[in-house]
Coordinates of C-alpha atoms and ligand atoms in Angstrom, one line a residue:
M1 CA -32.4 -3.1 -43.7
A2 CA -31.5 -6.4 -41.7
D3 CA -29.0 -6.3 -38.7
K4 CA -26.3 -8.6 -40.0
I5 CA -24.3 -10.9 -37.9
K6 CA -21.5 -13.3 -38.7
G7 CA -20.7 -16.4 -36.7
K8 CA -19.3 -19.8 -37.8
G9 CA -21.9 -22.1 -39.3
V10 CA -21.8 -25.6 -38.0
I11 CA -24.5 -27.5 -38.9
S12 CA -25.7 -26.5 -42.6
G13 CA -29.2 -25.4 -43.7
I14 CA -31.4 -22.4 -43.6
A15 CA -33.4 -21.5 -40.5
V16 CA -36.3 -18.8 -40.8
G17 CA -38.0 -18.2 -37.2
T18 CA -38.2 -15.6 -34.3
I19 CA -35.9 -15.1 -32.0
L20 CA -36.4 -17.3 -28.3
L21 CA -33.7 -15.8 -26.1
A22 CA -32.2 -18.0 -23.5
G23 CA -30.6 -16.6 -20.5
Q24 CA -33.4 -14.2 -19.4
N25 CA -32.7 -11.7 -16.9
L26 CA -35.1 -11.9 -13.8
D27 CA -34.0 -8.8 -11.8
G28 CA -37.2 -6.6 -13.2
Y29 CA -39.5 -9.2 -11.9
L30 CA -37.7 -9.9 -8.3
V31 CA -38.1 -5.9 -7.8
N32 CA -41.9 -6.2 -8.4
Y33 CA -42.4 -9.4 -6.6
K34 CA -44.6 -9.2 -3.3
P35 CA -43.4 -11.4 -0.6
G36 CA -45.8 -12.7 2.0
K37 CA -45.0 -14.1 5.4
L38 CA -42.0 -16.2 6.0
D39 CA -43.6 -19.2 6.6
A40 CA -46.1 -19.0 3.7
E41 CA -42.8 -17.9 1.1
K42 CA -40.9 -20.9 2.9
K43 CA -44.0 -23.2 1.8
K44 CA -44.3 -21.6 -1.7
A45 CA -40.5 -22.4 -2.5
A46 CA -40.9 -26.2 -1.2
D47 CA -43.9 -26.4 -3.7
A48 CA -41.9 -25.1 -6.2
L49 CA -39.5 -27.5 -6.0
V50 CA -41.7 -30.5 -6.2
T51 CA -43.8 -29.1 -9.0
V52 CA -40.7 -28.3 -11.3
A53 CA -39.4 -31.7 -10.2
D54 CA -42.5 -33.4 -11.6
S55 CA -42.6 -31.6 -14.7
M56 CA -39.3 -32.4 -15.1
K57 CA -40.2 -36.0 -14.7
K58 CA -42.8 -35.8 -17.3
S59 CA -40.6 -34.5 -19.9
I60 CA -38.0 -37.1 -18.7
D61 CA -40.3 -39.9 -19.3
D62 CA -41.4 -38.4 -22.8
F63 CA -37.9 -37.9 -23.9
N64 CA -37.5 -41.5 -23.0
E65 CA -40.3 -42.7 -24.8
K66 CA -39.1 -41.0 -28.1
G67 CA -35.4 -42.3 -27.5
L68 CA -34.3 -38.7 -27.0
K69 CA -31.4 -40.1 -24.7
E70 CA -29.5 -37.0 -24.3
Q71 CA -32.0 -34.7 -23.4
A72 CA -33.4 -37.3 -21.0
A73 CA -30.0 -37.5 -19.4
I74 CA -29.4 -33.4 -19.1
L75 CA -33.2 -33.4 -17.4
E76 CA -32.6 -36.3 -15.0
A77 CA -29.3 -34.7 -14.1
H78 CA -31.5 -31.4 -13.4
R79 CA -33.9 -33.1 -11.2
M80 CA -31.4 -34.7 -9.2
I81 CA -30.2 -31.1 -8.5
I82 CA -33.5 -30.2 -7.5
E83 CA -33.8 -33.2 -5.3
D84 CA -30.6 -32.8 -3.7
P85 CA -31.2 -31.4 0.4
A86 CA -28.3 -29.1 -0.3
L87 CA -30.3 -26.8 -2.2
S88 CA -33.5 -27.0 0.0
G89 CA -31.5 -26.1 2.9
A90 CA -29.8 -23.4 1.2
I91 CA -33.0 -21.9 0.3
D92 CA -34.6 -22.5 4.0
E93 CA -31.2 -20.6 5.0
K94 CA -31.6 -17.7 2.4
L95 CA -35.0 -16.9 3.2
D96 CA -34.6 -16.5 6.7
E97 CA -32.0 -13.6 5.1
C98 CA -34.5 -12.1 2.5
G99 CA -38.0 -13.0 2.9
S100 CA -38.3 -13.7 -0.5
A101 CA -38.9 -17.3 -2.2
P102 CA -37.8 -16.2 -5.5
K103 CA -34.6 -14.2 -4.4
A104 CA -33.8 -17.0 -2.1
V105 CA -34.1 -19.7 -4.7
L106 CA -31.7 -17.9 -6.9
D107 CA -29.1 -16.9 -4.0
A108 CA -29.2 -20.3 -3.0
A109 CA -28.6 -21.8 -6.4
E110 CA -25.5 -19.0 -6.9
A111 CA -24.2 -19.7 -3.5
N112 CA -24.3 -23.6 -4.1
A113 CA -22.9 -23.2 -7.7
Q114 CA -20.3 -20.6 -6.1
I115 CA -19.1 -23.8 -4.4
F116 CA -19.1 -25.9 -7.4
E117 CA -17.0 -23.3 -9.4
A118 CA -14.1 -23.1 -7.0
M119 CA -13.6 -26.5 -7.0
E120 CA -10.4 -27.9 -8.2
D121 CA -11.9 -30.6 -10.4
E122 CA -13.1 -29.0 -13.7
V123 CA -15.9 -31.5 -14.0
F124 CA -17.7 -30.1 -10.6
R125 CA -17.1 -26.4 -11.9
G126 CA -18.6 -27.3 -14.8
R127 CA -21.7 -28.2 -12.8
A128 CA -22.2 -24.8 -11.5
V129 CA -24.0 -23.9 -15.0
D130 CA -26.6 -26.5 -14.2
I131 CA -27.3 -25.2 -10.9
R132 CA -27.9 -21.8 -12.0
D133 CA -30.2 -23.1 -14.7
V134 CA -32.1 -25.0 -12.3
G135 CA -32.6 -22.1 -10.1
K136 CA -33.6 -19.6 -12.9
R137 CA -36.3 -22.2 -13.6
I138 CA -37.7 -22.6 -9.8
A139 CA -37.6 -18.9 -9.6
K140 CA -39.3 -18.3 -13.2
Y141 CA -42.2 -20.8 -11.7
L142 CA -42.4 -18.7 -8.6
L143 CA -42.6 -15.4 -10.5
G144 CA -45.0 -16.8 -12.5
I145 CA -43.2 -16.0 -15.4
K146 CA -44.3 -18.2 -18.1
E147 CA -42.0 -19.6 -21.3
P148 CA -42.7 -17.2 -23.7
E149 CA -45.4 -18.5 -26.2
I150 CA -43.9 -20.4 -29.0
V151 CA -45.9 -19.4 -32.5
G152 CA -44.2 -21.1 -35.4
K153 CA -40.8 -21.8 -35.6
V154 CA -37.9 -20.6 -33.1
I155 CA -34.3 -19.7 -33.7
V156 CA -33.1 -20.5 -29.7
A157 CA -30.3 -17.7 -29.2
G158 CA -28.2 -16.9 -26.0
K159 CA -24.1 -16.8 -25.2
E160 CA -24.6 -19.6 -23.4
I161 CA -27.7 -21.6 -23.8
E162 CA -28.7 -23.5 -20.8
P163 CA -28.9 -26.6 -21.3
S164 CA -32.5 -27.3 -20.3
V165 CA -33.8 -24.6 -23.1
I166 CA -33.1 -26.6 -25.9
A167 CA -33.6 -30.0 -24.6
G168 CA -37.0 -28.9 -23.0
L169 CA -38.3 -27.5 -26.6
P170 CA -39.8 -29.9 -29.2
T171 CA -37.7 -30.3 -32.2
D172 CA -40.5 -29.2 -34.5
K173 CA -40.7 -25.7 -32.8
I174 CA -36.8 -25.3 -33.5
A175 CA -35.7 -23.9 -36.5
G176 CA -32.2 -22.8 -35.5
V177 CA -29.7 -22.5 -32.8
I178 CA -27.4 -19.2 -32.1
L179 CA -24.6 -19.6 -29.7
G180 CA -22.6 -16.8 -28.5
A181 CA -19.9 -18.8 -27.5
G182 CA -17.3 -20.7 -29.9
S183 CA -18.1 -23.8 -28.8
T184 CA -19.0 -26.9 -31.1
T185 CA -19.2 -29.1 -28.3
A186 CA -21.7 -27.3 -26.0
H187 CA -24.6 -29.4 -25.2
A188 CA -26.8 -27.3 -27.4
V189 CA -24.6 -28.1 -30.4
I190 CA -24.4 -31.7 -29.8
I191 CA -28.4 -31.6 -29.5
A192 CA -28.7 -29.5 -32.7
K193 CA -26.4 -31.8 -34.5
T194 CA -28.3 -35.2 -33.6
R195 CA -31.5 -33.6 -34.8
A196 CA -29.7 -31.6 -37.7
I197 CA -31.0 -28.2 -36.8
P198 CA -29.0 -25.2 -38.8
T199 CA -26.9 -23.7 -36.0
V200 CA -24.4 -20.6 -35.6
V201 CA -21.8 -20.7 -33.1
G202 CA -19.3 -17.9 -31.7
V203 CA -21.2 -14.4 -32.6
G204 CA -20.4 -13.0 -29.3
D205 CA -21.6 -10.0 -28.6
G206 CA -24.0 -10.0 -31.7
I207 CA -26.4 -11.7 -29.3
D208 CA -27.0 -8.3 -28.1
Q209 CA -28.6 -7.0 -31.0
M210 CA -31.5 -9.4 -30.8
A211 CA -34.7 -9.2 -28.9
N212 CA -37.3 -11.5 -27.9
G213 CA -39.9 -12.3 -31.3
D214 CA -37.3 -10.7 -33.6
P215 CA -38.2 -12.2 -37.2
A216 CA -34.7 -14.0 -37.8
I217 CA -33.1 -16.1 -41.1
L218 CA -30.2 -17.9 -40.0
D219 CA -27.7 -19.8 -42.6
G220 CA -25.9 -22.8 -40.9
G221 CA -23.6 -22.8 -44.2
T222 CA -22.6 -19.4 -44.2
G223 CA -22.3 -18.5 -40.4
E224 CA -24.7 -15.2 -41.5
I225 CA -27.5 -14.2 -39.5
L226 CA -30.1 -11.8 -40.6
I227 CA -32.2 -10.1 -37.7
R228 CA -35.2 -8.1 -38.7
P229 CA -34.5 -8.7 -42.6
S230 CA -36.8 -6.8 -45.4
D231 CA -39.1 -8.5 -47.1
K232 CA -36.5 -8.5 -50.4
E233 CA -33.9 -9.8 -48.0
R234 CA -36.2 -12.4 -47.1
A235 CA -37.8 -12.9 -50.8
G236 CA -34.2 -13.7 -51.3
Y237 CA -33.8 -16.4 -49.0
D238 CA -37.2 -17.8 -49.9
E239 CA -35.6 -18.9 -52.8
K240 CA -32.6 -20.7 -51.1
I241 CA -35.0 -22.4 -49.1
K242 CA -37.1 -23.7 -51.9
K243 CA -33.8 -24.9 -53.6
Q244 CA -33.4 -26.7 -49.8
E245 CA -36.2 -28.2 -50.2
E246 CA -36.0 -29.3 -53.7
L247 CA -32.1 -30.5 -52.6
K248 CA -34.0 -32.5 -50.1
A249 CA -36.1 -34.5 -52.1
F250 CA -33.6 -35.2 -54.6
Y251 CA -31.2 -36.7 -52.2
A252 CA -33.9 -39.0 -50.8
T253 CA -33.7 -40.4 -54.1
L254 CA -30.3 -41.4 -53.6
K255 CA -31.0 -42.9 -50.2
T256 CA -30.8 -46.5 -51.8
L257 CA -28.1 -46.3 -53.9
P258 CA -24.1 -46.7 -53.7
A259 CA -21.8 -44.5 -52.9
K260 CA -19.7 -45.7 -56.0
T261 CA -17.7 -43.4 -58.6
L262 CA -18.8 -43.6 -62.0
D263 CA -16.0 -46.4 -63.0
G264 CA -17.2 -48.3 -60.0
A265 CA -15.0 -47.5 -56.8
E266 CA -17.4 -47.9 -53.7
V267 CA -16.7 -46.1 -50.5
E268 CA -19.2 -46.6 -47.3
L269 CA -21.2 -44.0 -46.1
V270 CA -22.1 -44.4 -42.3
A271 CA -22.7 -42.6 -39.3
N272 CA -21.6 -41.2 -36.4
I273 CA -24.1 -41.5 -33.6
G274 CA -24.8 -41.0 -29.9
S275 CA -27.5 -43.6 -29.3
P276 CA -28.9 -46.3 -31.4
K277 CA -31.8 -44.4 -32.0
D278 CA -29.3 -42.4 -34.0
A279 CA -28.3 -45.1 -36.0
D280 CA -32.4 -45.5 -36.7
A281 CA -32.8 -42.3 -38.7
A282 CA -29.2 -42.2 -40.3
I283 CA -30.0 -45.8 -41.6
K284 CA -33.7 -45.0 -42.5
D285 CA -33.7 -41.1 -43.5
F286 CA -30.1 -40.7 -45.0
G287 CA -29.1 -44.5 -46.2
A288 CA -26.1 -45.2 -44.1
T289 CA -24.9 -48.2 -44.2
G290 CA -23.7 -49.1 -40.7
V291 CA -22.0 -46.8 -38.2
G292 CA -18.6 -45.7 -38.1
L293 CA -18.3 -43.9 -34.7
F294 CA -20.6 -44.6 -31.7
R295 CA -19.3 -41.9 -29.3
S296 CA -20.2 -44.7 -26.4
E297 CA -19.5 -41.5 -23.7
F298 CA -22.8 -40.2 -24.4
V299 CA -24.4 -44.0 -22.8
F300 CA -22.1 -42.2 -19.7
M301 CA -23.3 -38.8 -19.8
G302 CA -26.0 -37.6 -17.8
K303 CA -25.8 -40.3 -15.1
T304 CA -24.6 -39.8 -11.0
D305 CA -23.0 -43.4 -11.4
I306 CA -20.9 -45.4 -13.6
P307 CA -23.5 -47.7 -16.0
Q308 CA -23.5 -51.5 -15.6
E309 CA -22.3 -54.1 -18.3
E310 CA -26.1 -54.7 -18.3
D311 CA -27.1 -51.0 -19.0
Q312 CA -24.4 -50.5 -21.6
F313 CA -25.0 -54.0 -23.1
K314 CA -28.7 -53.0 -24.1
E315 CA -27.8 -49.7 -25.9
Y316 CA -24.7 -51.2 -28.1
K317 CA -27.0 -54.3 -28.9
A318 CA -29.7 -52.0 -30.4
A319 CA -27.1 -50.3 -32.5
V320 CA -25.3 -53.5 -33.6
E321 CA -29.0 -54.9 -34.8
K322 CA -30.2 -52.0 -36.4
C323 CA -26.8 -51.9 -38.5
A324 CA -27.4 -55.6 -39.6
T325 CA -31.0 -54.3 -40.7
V326 CA -29.0 -52.3 -43.7
T327 CA -29.8 -53.8 -47.2
H328 CA -26.5 -52.8 -48.6
G329 CA -23.2 -52.6 -47.3
E330 CA -21.0 -53.7 -44.8
G331 CA -23.6 -53.3 -41.7
L332 CA -20.6 -52.8 -39.2
C333 CA -21.4 -50.7 -36.2
V334 CA -17.9 -49.3 -35.2
I335 CA -18.4 -48.7 -30.9
R336 CA -15.6 -46.5 -29.7
T337 CA -14.7 -47.1 -26.0
M338 CA -15.3 -44.1 -23.8
D339 CA -13.4 -40.9 -24.8
I340 CA -14.0 -39.2 -21.7
G341 CA -11.8 -36.1 -20.3
G342 CA -10.8 -32.8 -22.7
D343 CA -14.2 -31.4 -23.4
K344 CA -16.1 -34.4 -21.9
P345 CA -16.0 -34.4 -18.3
L346 CA -18.0 -36.8 -15.9
P347 CA -19.0 -36.2 -12.5
Y348 CA -17.8 -39.5 -11.3
I349 CA -14.8 -39.8 -12.8
Q350 CA -12.7 -37.9 -11.0
V351 CA -9.7 -36.3 -13.3
G352 CA -8.5 -33.6 -11.0
E353 CA -7.2 -29.8 -12.6
E354 CA -5.7 -30.0 -15.2
E355 CA -3.9 -27.2 -17.4
N356 CA -4.2 -28.7 -20.8
P357 CA -7.1 -31.0 -20.6
F358 CA -7.0 -31.9 -24.4
L359 CA -3.7 -32.9 -23.6
G360 CA -4.5 -34.6 -20.3
Y361 CA -5.9 -37.4 -18.5
R362 CA -8.4 -38.7 -21.1
A363 CA -9.8 -41.2 -23.6
I364 CA -7.8 -44.4 -23.3
R365 CA -5.4 -43.2 -20.6
I366 CA -8.4 -43.4 -18.5
S367 CA -9.4 -46.8 -19.6
L368 CA -6.1 -48.4 -19.3
K369 CA -5.7 -47.0 -15.5
R370 CA -9.2 -48.1 -14.9
E371 CA -10.0 -51.6 -15.4
D372 CA -13.8 -51.6 -13.3
L373 CA -14.6 -49.1 -16.0
F374 CA -13.0 -50.7 -19.1
L375 CA -13.4 -54.0 -18.8
P376 CA -17.3 -54.0 -18.5
Q377 CA -17.3 -51.8 -21.6
L378 CA -15.5 -54.2 -23.4
K379 CA -17.6 -57.2 -22.3
A380 CA -20.7 -55.3 -23.5
I381 CA -19.5 -54.8 -26.8
L382 CA -18.1 -58.3 -27.3
R383 CA -21.8 -59.5 -26.4
A384 CA -23.5 -57.2 -28.6
G385 CA -21.3 -58.3 -31.3
K386 CA -23.4 -61.6 -31.2
F387 CA -26.4 -59.6 -33.2
G388 CA -25.0 -58.3 -35.9
K389 CA -21.4 -57.0 -37.0
A390 CA -19.6 -55.0 -34.0
A391 CA -15.9 -53.3 -34.2
I392 CA -13.9 -51.7 -31.2
M393 CA -12.4 -48.7 -31.5
F394 CA -9.9 -47.2 -29.1
P395 CA -9.8 -42.8 -29.0
M396 CA -6.4 -41.0 -28.4
V397 CA -4.1 -44.1 -28.8
I398 CA -0.1 -42.0 -29.3
N399 CA 1.7 -45.8 -29.6
V400 CA 2.0 -49.5 -30.2
Q401 CA 2.0 -50.4 -26.1
E402 CA -1.3 -48.6 -25.4
F403 CA -3.1 -50.4 -28.4
L404 CA -1.5 -54.0 -27.0
D405 CA -2.3 -53.1 -23.4
A406 CA -6.1 -52.6 -24.7
K407 CA -6.0 -55.6 -26.8
A408 CA -4.9 -57.5 -23.7
M409 CA -8.2 -56.6 -22.1
V410 CA -10.2 -57.6 -24.9
E411 CA -8.7 -60.9 -24.5
K412 CA -9.1 -60.5 -20.9
A413 CA -12.9 -59.8 -21.4
K414 CA -13.6 -62.8 -23.8
R415 CA -12.0 -65.2 -21.1
E416 CA -13.9 -63.4 -18.4
L417 CA -17.7 -63.5 -20.4
A418 CA -16.2 -67.1 -20.9
S419 CA -16.0 -68.4 -17.6
E420 CA -19.2 -66.7 -16.6
G421 CA -21.0 -68.7 -19.4
K422 CA -22.1 -65.6 -21.4
D423 CA -22.6 -65.3 -25.0
Y424 CA -20.1 -63.1 -27.0
S425 CA -18.6 -62.9 -30.7
D426 CA -15.0 -63.5 -31.2
D427 CA -15.2 -61.8 -34.4
V428 CA -15.2 -58.1 -33.4
Q429 CA -12.5 -56.5 -35.1
V430 CA -10.4 -54.2 -32.9
G431 CA -8.8 -50.8 -34.3
I432 CA -7.6 -47.3 -33.3
M433 CA -8.3 -43.7 -34.0
V434 CA -5.7 -41.9 -35.8
E435 CA -6.6 -38.5 -33.8
T436 CA -3.3 -37.8 -32.7
P437 CA -0.1 -37.0 -34.9
A438 CA 2.0 -39.5 -33.2
A439 CA -0.3 -42.2 -34.1
A440 CA -0.3 -40.7 -38.1
V441 CA 3.4 -40.8 -38.0
M442 CA 3.6 -44.0 -36.6
A443 CA 0.8 -45.5 -38.7
P444 CA 3.4 -48.3 -40.8
I445 CA 3.9 -50.0 -37.6
L446 CA 0.6 -49.3 -35.9
A447 CA -0.9 -50.9 -38.9
K448 CA 0.5 -54.1 -38.5
Y449 CA -1.1 -54.6 -35.3
V450 CA -4.6 -52.9 -35.4
D451 CA -7.7 -54.6 -37.5
F452 CA -8.5 -50.8 -38.9
F453 CA -7.8 -47.3 -39.1
S454 CA -10.2 -44.3 -38.5
I455 CA -9.4 -40.9 -38.6
G456 CA -10.3 -38.6 -36.3
T457 CA -9.9 -34.6 -37.7
N458 CA -11.3 -33.3 -35.4
D459 CA -8.5 -33.9 -32.9
L460 CA -6.2 -34.5 -35.6
V461 CA -6.1 -31.0 -36.9
Q462 CA -6.1 -29.4 -33.5
Y463 CA -3.0 -31.3 -32.4
T464 CA -1.1 -31.1 -35.5
L465 CA -1.9 -27.6 -36.0
A466 CA -2.1 -26.6 -32.0
V467 CA -5.2 -24.6 -33.0
D468 CA -7.8 -25.4 -30.3
R469 CA -11.0 -26.9 -31.9
G470 CA -13.5 -24.3 -30.1
N471 CA -11.5 -21.3 -30.2
A472 CA -13.7 -18.9 -32.7
Q473 CA -10.7 -17.0 -32.7
I474 CA -8.1 -18.9 -33.9
S475 CA -10.9 -21.0 -36.2
Y476 CA -9.5 -19.4 -39.5
L477 CA -6.1 -21.7 -39.0
Y478 CA -8.2 -24.5 -38.1
N479 CA -8.6 -26.4 -41.9
H480 CA -8.5 -29.9 -42.5
F481 CA -6.9 -29.1 -45.9
N482 CA -3.8 -27.8 -44.4
P483 CA -1.1 -29.7 -46.1
A484 CA 0.5 -31.0 -43.1
V485 CA -2.8 -32.5 -42.2
L486 CA -3.2 -33.5 -45.6
R487 CA 0.5 -35.4 -45.4
L488 CA -0.6 -37.3 -42.1
I489 CA -4.0 -38.3 -43.8
K490 CA -2.3 -40.0 -46.7
R491 CA 0.4 -41.8 -44.7
T492 CA -2.2 -43.0 -42.1
I493 CA -4.5 -44.4 -45.2
E494 CA -1.4 -45.8 -47.3
S495 CA 0.1 -47.5 -44.2
A496 CA -3.5 -49.1 -43.5
N497 CA -4.0 -50.6 -47.2
K498 CA -0.1 -51.2 -47.6
E499 CA -0.6 -54.0 -44.4
G500 CA -4.2 -55.4 -46.1
K501 CA -6.3 -53.3 -43.3
W502 CA -8.9 -50.7 -44.2
A503 CA -8.8 -47.1 -43.1
G504 CA -11.8 -44.7 -42.5
M505 CA -12.7 -41.0 -41.6
C506 CA -14.6 -40.2 -38.5
G507 CA -14.2 -36.6 -38.2
E508 CA -15.9 -33.8 -39.3
M509 CA -13.3 -34.0 -42.4
A510 CA -15.3 -36.9 -43.7
S511 CA -18.5 -34.8 -44.1
D512 CA -16.9 -32.6 -46.9
P513 CA -17.9 -33.3 -50.4
N514 CA -14.6 -31.5 -51.7
A515 CA -12.2 -33.8 -49.0
A516 CA -14.2 -37.0 -50.0
I517 CA -12.6 -36.5 -53.9
L518 CA -8.8 -36.4 -52.2
L519 CA -9.6 -39.2 -49.3
L520 CA -11.3 -41.5 -52.2
A521 CA -8.1 -41.6 -54.1
M522 CA -6.0 -41.6 -51.5
G523 CA -7.7 -45.5 -50.9
I524 CA -10.0 -44.4 -48.1
K525 CA -12.8 -47.4 -47.6
E526 CA -15.0 -45.4 -45.3
L527 CA -16.5 -42.0 -44.6
S528 CA -18.6 -41.5 -41.0
M529 CA -20.3 -38.4 -40.4
S530 CA -23.3 -36.9 -39.0
A531 CA -26.4 -38.7 -41.0
P532 CA -27.5 -35.6 -42.8
S533 CA -24.4 -35.3 -44.5
I534 CA -24.4 -38.8 -46.1
P535 CA -26.3 -37.6 -49.0
R536 CA -24.0 -34.7 -50.0
V537 CA -21.2 -36.5 -50.1
K538 CA -22.6 -39.5 -51.6
E539 CA -23.9 -37.1 -54.8
K540 CA -20.1 -35.9 -54.8
I541 CA -18.7 -39.6 -55.2
R542 CA -21.6 -40.8 -57.8
K543 CA -20.3 -38.0 -60.2
I544 CA -16.4 -38.6 -60.4
T545 CA -14.0 -41.2 -61.9
S546 CA -11.1 -42.6 -59.7
S547 CA -8.7 -41.4 -62.3
K548 CA -10.3 -38.0 -62.1
A549 CA -10.2 -38.1 -58.4
Q550 CA -6.6 -39.2 -58.4
E551 CA -5.7 -36.3 -60.8
I552 CA -7.3 -33.7 -58.3
L553 CA -5.5 -35.4 -55.4
D554 CA -2.1 -35.1 -57.3
K555 CA -2.4 -31.4 -58.0
V556 CA -3.7 -31.0 -54.5
M557 CA -0.7 -32.4 -52.9
E558 CA 1.8 -30.1 -55.2
M559 CA 0.0 -27.2 -53.4
E560 CA 1.7 -25.6 -49.9
D561 CA -1.6 -23.5 -48.8
G562 CA -4.3 -25.0 -47.1
D563 CA -6.7 -22.0 -48.2
K564 CA -5.7 -22.1 -51.9
I565 CA -6.6 -25.9 -51.3
R566 CA -10.1 -25.0 -50.1
D567 CA -10.6 -22.5 -52.8
Y568 CA -9.4 -24.9 -55.5
L569 CA -11.4 -27.3 -54.5
A570 CA -14.4 -25.3 -54.1
A571 CA -13.8 -23.9 -57.7
L572 CA -13.6 -27.1 -59.4
V573 CA -16.5 -28.5 -61.3
V574 CA -17.0 -32.3 -61.1
Ligands
LIG601 C1 -12.2 -36.7 -33.8 O1 -11.6 -36.4 -33.2 O2 -12.4 -36.4 -34.9 C2 -13.3 -37.2 -33.6 C3 -14.1 -37.8 -34.4 O3 -14.0 -37.4 -32.0 P1 -14.6 -36.5 -30.8 O4 -15.3 -35.6 -32.1 O5 -15.3 -37.3 -30.4 O6 -13.1 -36.0 -30.3
LIG602 MG1 -11.5 -37.0 -30.9

């Protein structure tokens, strides 16, 4: 019988592989290491810095070539840590104290990490993880520890997964990811999502039950993990995997078909992306008809400085052009202005210590205060609009004035572009995310001003229910079918439609086929999700009529409990 562990499934799919533990302990190796003379150790350490930085450079080039921007950005940040004289200086000092190159590297990295950890600014505190990660990588090289040879597919597991571990493994080698922490916004999870790797988070100490090389099975839908499964248990999953393959083949046949109900009501199914490359895969592999959320903060992440208008323009243009290639549907590319702060800090934007970062200086609040960041971004989007259909979307709006101020900046961006003689589109829609209860309550008024709404349920659920979206302990309360949430969503969609505007959704709820039925009946026009979910949602929409969807919605709106609503929808056969 296998050891069974349960976590929260965040990326669906069944994974079979052997466990590869991230976050290896090096103590045993250090004890057995025999240092040479001090000068020789110093040279060894200096050479190791160069060799490891060089090997990272190769991986970075490789990732960039393949369009894997997020992975490249993470490794680039690590390479800069290695090349920072602060690290080599600290290693020299530690070598004078202990005489062992690998120990000095680890001690120096730890000392530097602690300096960052003691800083007030949360962003800098976050860098400590990266510094320790880099120190470990160099020490492993010095200790001659080879990364375990990967035979077949691995399931990467760790309480915290160091960013370089997952970024450094080729996609075809990773079957799954298991994270001890509950975060769905950890770097590891972000990368797994764009690569559609089945992932379970929040298993806590369950990680201690796994050893390197253990065979394992993971279900990213249910959150179930089996360590060392018996042949019989494995055979049970073989059947599921076969079904998964058959389903994949069936989904492929849906790719070019519209998301239309049996009586002809159509919804746009589009993709959430972090880079133009994601748009390519979403359209080609999953039949997305555009992009409903380009999380532009990915263009800003992993850099040491603010990306200039020109760099941003290239990224947005590539995504807009890609969307313009769709053969059916709108081909719209909705670019969200940077949603920095909260769970997405940046090293070059000082947010300062905050007790509640999710309720703090973030998103549109930063943009409106930082014209030097906002204006170049708006100009880059307006210019990209010339190459297809682009839309600008502001995150975290809570009132009309914020939208008006942001819209005024769009007009200013246009004036500047005109005076600089740069080509731009005057036909770029401007809308907002409805992800705060304030925006949802004010939707009837906001709808008069905006071109569109896109409902961000990831935040709307957490703010409405006062339930942290990343906290595994209270995740049982985090339910997008909670009647309070459903009422805000319905109000938002109806308010848009009343003013002749369109409403879409780009939070995770959009990828839930059962939610799609309700949203359809509420009058939603677009659902945006991580691309691998598109076929499931499309299948559901193509099987139902508008009147049946309405009947189900009417029943659901009479129900008083979110869990009961979820169960009711799950049990429906439509
Ligand atoms: C949301 O809040 O629903 C959303 C899509 O934005 P993010 O997940 O990037 O906060
Ligand atoms: Mg959000």
